Short mmCIF file of C-alpha atoms in Angstrom, two decimals:
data_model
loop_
_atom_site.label_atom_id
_atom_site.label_comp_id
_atom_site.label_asym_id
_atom_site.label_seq_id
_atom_site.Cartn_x
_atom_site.Cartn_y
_atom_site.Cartn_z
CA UNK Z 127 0.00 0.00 0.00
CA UNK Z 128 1.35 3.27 -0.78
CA UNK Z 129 0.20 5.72 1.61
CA UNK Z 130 -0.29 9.78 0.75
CA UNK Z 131 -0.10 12.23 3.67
CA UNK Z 132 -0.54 15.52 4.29
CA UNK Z 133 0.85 17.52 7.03
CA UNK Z 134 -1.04 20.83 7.96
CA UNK Z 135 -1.98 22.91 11.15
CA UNK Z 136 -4.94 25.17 11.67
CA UNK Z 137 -6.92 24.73 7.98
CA UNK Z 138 -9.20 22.40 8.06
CA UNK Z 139 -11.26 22.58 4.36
CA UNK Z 140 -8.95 21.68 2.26
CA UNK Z 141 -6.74 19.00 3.88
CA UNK Z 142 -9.96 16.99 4.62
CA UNK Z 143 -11.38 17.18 1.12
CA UNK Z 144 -8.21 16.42 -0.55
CA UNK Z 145 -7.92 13.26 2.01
CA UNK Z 146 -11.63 12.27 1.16
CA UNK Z 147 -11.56 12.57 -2.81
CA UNK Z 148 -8.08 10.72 -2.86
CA UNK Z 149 -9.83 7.55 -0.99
CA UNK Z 150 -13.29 8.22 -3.03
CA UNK Z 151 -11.09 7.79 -6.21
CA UNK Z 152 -10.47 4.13 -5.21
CA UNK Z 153 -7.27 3.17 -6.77
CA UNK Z 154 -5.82 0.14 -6.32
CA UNK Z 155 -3.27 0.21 -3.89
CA UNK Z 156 -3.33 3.74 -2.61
CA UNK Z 157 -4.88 5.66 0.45
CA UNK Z 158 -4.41 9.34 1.62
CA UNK Z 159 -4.77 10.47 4.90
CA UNK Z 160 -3.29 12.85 7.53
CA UNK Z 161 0.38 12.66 8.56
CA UNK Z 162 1.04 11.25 11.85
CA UNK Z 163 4.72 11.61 13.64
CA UNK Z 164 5.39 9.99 17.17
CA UNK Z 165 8.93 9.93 16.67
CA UNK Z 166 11.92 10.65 14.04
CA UNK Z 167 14.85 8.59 14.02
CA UNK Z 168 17.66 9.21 11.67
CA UNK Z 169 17.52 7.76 8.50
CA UNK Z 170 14.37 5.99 9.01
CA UNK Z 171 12.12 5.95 6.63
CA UNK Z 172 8.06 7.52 7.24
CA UNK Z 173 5.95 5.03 5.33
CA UNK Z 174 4.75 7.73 3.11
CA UNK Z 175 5.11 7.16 -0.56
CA UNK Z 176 4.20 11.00 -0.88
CA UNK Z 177 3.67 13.86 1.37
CA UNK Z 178 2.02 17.23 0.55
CA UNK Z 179 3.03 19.82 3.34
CA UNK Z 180 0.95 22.64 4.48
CA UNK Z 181 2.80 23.92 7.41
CA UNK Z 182 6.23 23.70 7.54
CA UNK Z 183 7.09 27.20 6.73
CA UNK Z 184 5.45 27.61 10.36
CA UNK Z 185 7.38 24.68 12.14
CA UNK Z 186 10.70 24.28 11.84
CA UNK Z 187 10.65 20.72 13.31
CA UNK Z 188 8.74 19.60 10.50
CA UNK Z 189 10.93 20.82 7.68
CA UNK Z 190 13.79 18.56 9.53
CA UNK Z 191 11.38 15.66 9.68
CA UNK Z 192 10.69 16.15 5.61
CA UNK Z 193 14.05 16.41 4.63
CA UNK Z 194 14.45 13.12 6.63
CA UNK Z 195 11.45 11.73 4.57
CA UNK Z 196 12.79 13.04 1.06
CA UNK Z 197 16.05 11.53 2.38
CA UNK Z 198 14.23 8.06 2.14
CA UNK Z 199 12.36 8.60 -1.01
CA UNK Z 200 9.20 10.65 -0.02
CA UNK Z 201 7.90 12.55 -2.90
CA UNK Z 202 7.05 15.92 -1.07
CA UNK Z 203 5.55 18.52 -2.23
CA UNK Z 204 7.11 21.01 -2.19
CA UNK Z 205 10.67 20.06 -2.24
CA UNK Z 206 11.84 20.68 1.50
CA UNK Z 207 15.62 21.15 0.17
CA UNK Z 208 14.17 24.12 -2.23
CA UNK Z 209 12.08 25.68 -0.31
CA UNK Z 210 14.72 25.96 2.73
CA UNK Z 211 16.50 27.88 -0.13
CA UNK Z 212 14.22 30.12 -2.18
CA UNK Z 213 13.56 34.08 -1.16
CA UNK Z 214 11.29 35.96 -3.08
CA UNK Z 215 14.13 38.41 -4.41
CA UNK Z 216 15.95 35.40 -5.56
CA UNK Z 217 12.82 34.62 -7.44
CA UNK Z 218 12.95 38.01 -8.88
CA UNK Z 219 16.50 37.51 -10.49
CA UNK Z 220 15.27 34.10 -11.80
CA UNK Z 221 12.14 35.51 -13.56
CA UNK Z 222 14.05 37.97 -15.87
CA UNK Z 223 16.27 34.79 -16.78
CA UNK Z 224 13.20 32.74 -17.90
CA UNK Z 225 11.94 36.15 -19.62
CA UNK Z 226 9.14 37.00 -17.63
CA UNK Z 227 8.39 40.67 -16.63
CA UNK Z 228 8.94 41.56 -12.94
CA UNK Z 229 8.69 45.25 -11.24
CA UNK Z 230 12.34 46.47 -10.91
CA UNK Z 231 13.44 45.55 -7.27
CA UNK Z 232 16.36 46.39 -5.07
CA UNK Z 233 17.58 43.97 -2.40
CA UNK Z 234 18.54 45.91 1.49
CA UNK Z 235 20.78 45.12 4.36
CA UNK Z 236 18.87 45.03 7.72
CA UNK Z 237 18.51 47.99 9.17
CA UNK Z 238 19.84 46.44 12.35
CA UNK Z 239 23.09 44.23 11.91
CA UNK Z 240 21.93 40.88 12.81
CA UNK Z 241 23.19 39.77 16.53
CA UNK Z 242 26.91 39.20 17.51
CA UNK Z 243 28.03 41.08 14.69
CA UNK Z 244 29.74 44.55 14.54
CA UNK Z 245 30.59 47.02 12.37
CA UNK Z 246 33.42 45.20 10.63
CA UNK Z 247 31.17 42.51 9.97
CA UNK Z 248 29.25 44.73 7.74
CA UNK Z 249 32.96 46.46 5.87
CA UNK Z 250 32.02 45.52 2.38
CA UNK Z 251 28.69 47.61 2.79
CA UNK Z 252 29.07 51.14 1.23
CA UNK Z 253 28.02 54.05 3.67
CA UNK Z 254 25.42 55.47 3.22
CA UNK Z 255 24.18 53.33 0.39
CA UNK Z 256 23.95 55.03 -2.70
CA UNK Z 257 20.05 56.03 -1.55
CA UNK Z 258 19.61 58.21 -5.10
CA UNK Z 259 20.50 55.57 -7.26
CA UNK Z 260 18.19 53.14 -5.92
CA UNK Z 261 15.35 55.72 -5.33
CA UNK Z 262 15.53 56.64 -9.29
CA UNK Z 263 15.76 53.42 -10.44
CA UNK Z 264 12.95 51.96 -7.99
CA UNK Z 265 10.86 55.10 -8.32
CA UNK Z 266 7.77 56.22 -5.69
CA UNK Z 267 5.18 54.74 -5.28
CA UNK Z 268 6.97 51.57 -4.18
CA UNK Z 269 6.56 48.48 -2.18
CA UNK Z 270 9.05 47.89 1.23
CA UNK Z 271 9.05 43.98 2.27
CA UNK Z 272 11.17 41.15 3.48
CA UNK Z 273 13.13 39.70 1.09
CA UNK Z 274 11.81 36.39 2.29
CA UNK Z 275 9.00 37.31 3.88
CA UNK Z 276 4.96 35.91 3.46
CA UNK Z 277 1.55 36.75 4.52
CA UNK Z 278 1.80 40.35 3.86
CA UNK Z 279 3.77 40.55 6.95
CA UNK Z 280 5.90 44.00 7.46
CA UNK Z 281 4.65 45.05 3.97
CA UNK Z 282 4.57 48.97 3.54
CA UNK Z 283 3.69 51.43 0.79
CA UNK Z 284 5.74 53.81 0.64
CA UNK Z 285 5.32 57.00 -1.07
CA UNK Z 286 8.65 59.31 -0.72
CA UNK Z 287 12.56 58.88 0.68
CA UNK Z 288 11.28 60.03 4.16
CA UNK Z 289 8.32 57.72 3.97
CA UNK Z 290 10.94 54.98 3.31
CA UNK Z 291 12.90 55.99 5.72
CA UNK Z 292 10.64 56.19 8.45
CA UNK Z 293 9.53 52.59 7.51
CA UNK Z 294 13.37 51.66 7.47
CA UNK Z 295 13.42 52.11 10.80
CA UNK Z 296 10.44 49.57 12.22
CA UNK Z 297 12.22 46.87 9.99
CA UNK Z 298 14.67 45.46 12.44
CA UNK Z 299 16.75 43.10 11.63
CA UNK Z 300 14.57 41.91 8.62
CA UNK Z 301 16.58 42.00 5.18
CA UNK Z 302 13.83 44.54 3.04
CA UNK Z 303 13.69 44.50 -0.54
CA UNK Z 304 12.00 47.86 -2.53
CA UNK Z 305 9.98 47.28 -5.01
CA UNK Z 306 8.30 49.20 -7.92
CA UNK Z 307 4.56 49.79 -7.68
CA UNK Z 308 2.81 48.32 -11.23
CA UNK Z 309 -0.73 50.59 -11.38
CA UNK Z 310 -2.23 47.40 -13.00
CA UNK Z 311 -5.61 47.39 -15.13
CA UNK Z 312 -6.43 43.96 -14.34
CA UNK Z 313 -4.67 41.24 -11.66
CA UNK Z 314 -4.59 37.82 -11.50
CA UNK Z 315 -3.64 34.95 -8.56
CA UNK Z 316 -2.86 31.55 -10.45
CA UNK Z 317 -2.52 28.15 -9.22
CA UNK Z 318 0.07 25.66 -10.84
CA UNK Z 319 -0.30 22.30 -9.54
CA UNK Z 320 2.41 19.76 -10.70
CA UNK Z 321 4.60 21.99 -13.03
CA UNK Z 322 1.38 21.51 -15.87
CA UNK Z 323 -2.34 22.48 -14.53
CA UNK Z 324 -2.82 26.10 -14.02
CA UNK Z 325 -5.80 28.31 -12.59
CA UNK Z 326 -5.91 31.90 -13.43
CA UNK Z 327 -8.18 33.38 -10.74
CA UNK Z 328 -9.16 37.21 -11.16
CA UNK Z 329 -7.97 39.14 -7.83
CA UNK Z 330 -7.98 42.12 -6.27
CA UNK Z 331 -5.16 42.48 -3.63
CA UNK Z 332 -6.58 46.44 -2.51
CA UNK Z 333 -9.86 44.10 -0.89
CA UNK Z 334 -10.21 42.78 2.52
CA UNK Z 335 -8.92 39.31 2.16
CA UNK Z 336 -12.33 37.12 2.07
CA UNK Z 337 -13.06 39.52 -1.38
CA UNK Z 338 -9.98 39.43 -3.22
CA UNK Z 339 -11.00 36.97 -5.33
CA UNK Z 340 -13.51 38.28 -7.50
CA UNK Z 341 -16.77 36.22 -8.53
CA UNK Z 342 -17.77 37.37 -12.05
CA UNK Z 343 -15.36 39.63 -12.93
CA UNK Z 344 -14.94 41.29 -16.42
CA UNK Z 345 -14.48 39.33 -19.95
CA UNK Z 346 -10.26 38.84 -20.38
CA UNK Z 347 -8.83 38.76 -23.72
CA UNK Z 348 -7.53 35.40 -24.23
CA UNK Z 349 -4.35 36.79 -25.81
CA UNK Z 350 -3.70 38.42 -21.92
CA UNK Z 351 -4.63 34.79 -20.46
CA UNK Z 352 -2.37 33.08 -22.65
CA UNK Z 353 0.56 35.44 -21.67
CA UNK Z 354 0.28 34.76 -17.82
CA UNK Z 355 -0.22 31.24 -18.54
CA UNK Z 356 2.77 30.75 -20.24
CA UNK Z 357 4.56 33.63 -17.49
CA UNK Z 358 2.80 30.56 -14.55
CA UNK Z 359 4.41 27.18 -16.28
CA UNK Z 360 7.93 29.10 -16.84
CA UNK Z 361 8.03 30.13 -13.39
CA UNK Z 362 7.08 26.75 -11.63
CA UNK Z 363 9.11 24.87 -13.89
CA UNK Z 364 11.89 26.92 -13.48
CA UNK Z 365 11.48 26.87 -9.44
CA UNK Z 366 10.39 23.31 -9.33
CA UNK Z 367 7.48 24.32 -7.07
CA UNK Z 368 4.65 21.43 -7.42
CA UNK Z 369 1.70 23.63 -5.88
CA UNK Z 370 2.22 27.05 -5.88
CA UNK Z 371 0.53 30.23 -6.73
CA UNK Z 372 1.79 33.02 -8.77
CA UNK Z 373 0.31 36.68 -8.96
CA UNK Z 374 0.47 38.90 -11.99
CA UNK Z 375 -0.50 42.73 -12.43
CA UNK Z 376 -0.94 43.96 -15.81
CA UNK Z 377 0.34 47.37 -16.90
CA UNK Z 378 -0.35 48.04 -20.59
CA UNK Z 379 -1.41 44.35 -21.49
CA UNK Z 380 1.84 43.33 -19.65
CA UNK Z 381 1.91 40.78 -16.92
CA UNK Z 382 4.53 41.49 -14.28
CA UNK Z 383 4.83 38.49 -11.99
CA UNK Z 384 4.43 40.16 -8.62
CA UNK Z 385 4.87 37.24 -6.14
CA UNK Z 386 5.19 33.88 -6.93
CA UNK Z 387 7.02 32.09 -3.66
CA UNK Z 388 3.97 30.55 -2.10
CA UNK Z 389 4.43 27.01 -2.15
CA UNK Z 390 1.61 26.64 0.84
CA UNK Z 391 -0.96 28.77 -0.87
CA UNK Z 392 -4.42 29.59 0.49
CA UNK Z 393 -6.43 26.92 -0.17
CA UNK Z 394 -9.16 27.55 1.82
CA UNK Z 395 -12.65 27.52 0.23
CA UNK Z 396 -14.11 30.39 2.64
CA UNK Z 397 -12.02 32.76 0.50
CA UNK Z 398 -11.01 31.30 -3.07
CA UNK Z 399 -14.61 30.11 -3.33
CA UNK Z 400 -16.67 26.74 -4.02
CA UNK Z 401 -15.49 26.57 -7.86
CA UNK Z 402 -11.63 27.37 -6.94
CA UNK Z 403 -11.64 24.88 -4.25
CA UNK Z 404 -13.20 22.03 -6.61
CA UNK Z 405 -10.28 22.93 -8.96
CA UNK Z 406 -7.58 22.38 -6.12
CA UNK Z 407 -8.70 19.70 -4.64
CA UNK Z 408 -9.33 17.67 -7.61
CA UNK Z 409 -6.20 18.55 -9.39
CA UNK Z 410 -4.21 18.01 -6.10
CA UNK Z 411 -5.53 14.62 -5.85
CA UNK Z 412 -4.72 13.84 -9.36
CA UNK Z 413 -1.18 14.86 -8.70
CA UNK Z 414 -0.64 13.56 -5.62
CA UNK Z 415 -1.72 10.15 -6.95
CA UNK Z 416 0.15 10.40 -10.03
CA UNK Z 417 3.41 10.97 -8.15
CA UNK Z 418 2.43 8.31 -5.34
CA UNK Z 419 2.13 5.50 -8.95
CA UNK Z 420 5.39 6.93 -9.88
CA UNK Z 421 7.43 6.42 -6.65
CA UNK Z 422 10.25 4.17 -6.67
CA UNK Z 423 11.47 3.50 -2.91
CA UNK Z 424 14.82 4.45 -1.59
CA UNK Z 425 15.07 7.06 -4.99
CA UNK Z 426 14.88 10.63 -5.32
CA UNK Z 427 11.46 11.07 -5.80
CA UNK Z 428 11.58 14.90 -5.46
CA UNK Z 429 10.81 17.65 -8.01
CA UNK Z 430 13.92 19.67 -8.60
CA UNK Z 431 13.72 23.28 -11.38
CA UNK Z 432 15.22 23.50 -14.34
CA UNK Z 433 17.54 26.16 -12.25
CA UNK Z 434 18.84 23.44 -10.01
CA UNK Z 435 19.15 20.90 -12.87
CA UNK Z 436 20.46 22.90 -15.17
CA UNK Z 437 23.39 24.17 -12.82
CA UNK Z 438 23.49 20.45 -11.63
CA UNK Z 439 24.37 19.17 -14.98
CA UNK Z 440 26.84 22.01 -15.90
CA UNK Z 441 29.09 21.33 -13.07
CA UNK Z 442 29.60 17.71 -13.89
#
């Protein structure tokens, strides 16, 4: 029996749906249901052929124990190794590799130096930084968040140098990235489930959170859909993220991918709505099963980007 878990905390719609229309599609030799952990021993294997996690990003104990699955062949989604080592500015650089349109974006130092350091530690950093440069290049209005940051945590809009400034200073330790504001005529959240099944979802990040998606919203030229379909598939299969989501804004019918590091998206159907959540949950049980049929134990059974492979296969 190969076995399909998923490890999550405080959601509850879609982990339970997934569960129950894996086991309602009945296939020989393969069961989903939620992971359980009462110890982790080196090396040992977790009797999952594949796990889809929903929580590590909040638990650090559970990224060790899927690195020790992945270790033993566990497909999990998403790759425990990559996500450890993704940022969202790194995705930034990656994106105008693969040609897709991002706003222009300037990594930060901390405004505090990070503990038991001093100022030497710090001697290759120009001061002050050349705050004109970036400021022209950036421009205002701009975005101010963690380079590695989520959930619209310490995210300000900032409007002018002193406005920047004065949002500088609440940042802490936290390594910022600035980030050009794209006025967009129409946005878009997208799922990509397995590298190949994509949802474009009209959104509206300016809502309150249970509205961004938007029920009904205006006809889209399918030339525009097309382009931020393509923009989705080069992006996952460039990051080797097996459930993600990827926003674009569209300034003058071009998408700029805006944030596309979310590899435990909302999934919840309170918010993306009844016919979003169908979509998920069906396509994440197709995928889950279709990678639990195509495990091999004691292998690799990981998803690894074209980035990684790429560089992989250039060094031998």
């Amino acid at each position: 029996m190969k076995k399909i878990g998923i490890l999550f905390g405080q959601e509850d719609t879609f982990p339970w749906a997934f569960i129950d229309r894996v086991n309602a599609k009945k296939i020989a030799g393969i069961t989903a249901e939620p992971v359980h952990i009462d110890k982790v021993l080196q090396g040992d294997a977790t009797g999952y052929a594949v796990i889809i996690d929903r929580i590590s990003q909040d638990i650090p104990f559970y990224r060790g124990y899927l690195k020790n699955a992945a270790l033993n062949g566990t497909a999990v989604i998403n790759n425990p190794f990559w996500w450890s080592a993704d940022e969202k500015f790194f995705n930034n650089c990656l994106a105008t590799k693969v040609g897709v349109a991002v706003p222009k974006t300037v990594l930060l130092p901390s405004k505090e130096r990070p503990a038991d350091t001093s100022d030497k530690s710090m001697r290759n950093l120009a001061y002050p930084l050349d705050w004109d440069g970036i400021f022209d290049y950036v421009g205002f209005p701009a975005f101010f968040k963690p380079h590695a940051g989520g959930g619209w945590k310490s995210v300000y809009r900032v409007t002018s140098p002193e406005d920047f400034f004065r949002a500088y200073d609440e940042t802490g330790q936290l390594v910022m990235m600035l980030q050009e504001e794209v006025v967009f005529t129409e946005y878009f959240r997208c799922y990509c489930l397995d590298t190949r099944e994509v949802r474009i979802m009209q959104y509206d990040p300016r809502q309150p959170h249970h509205l961004r998606y938007v029920r009904g919203g205006p006809p889209v030229q399918q030339a525009l859909l097309d382009k931020v379909h393509d923009g989705v598939l080069k992006l996952n299969r460039a990051l080797g993220y097996d459930f993600n989501t990827v926003e674009f804004a569209v300034r003058d019918g071009v998408p700029y991918a805006i944030d596309f590091c979310n590899p435990a998206p909302d999934a919840d159907v309170n918010s993306i709505g009844e016919d979003n959540f169908a979509w998920i949950v069906e396509a994440a049980a197709n995928m889950a099963i279709r990678k639990a049929e195509a495990f091999v134990e004691g292998r690799d059974n990981l998803t690894w980007g074209e980035f990684v492979r790429k560089s992989a296969g250039e060094g031998r």
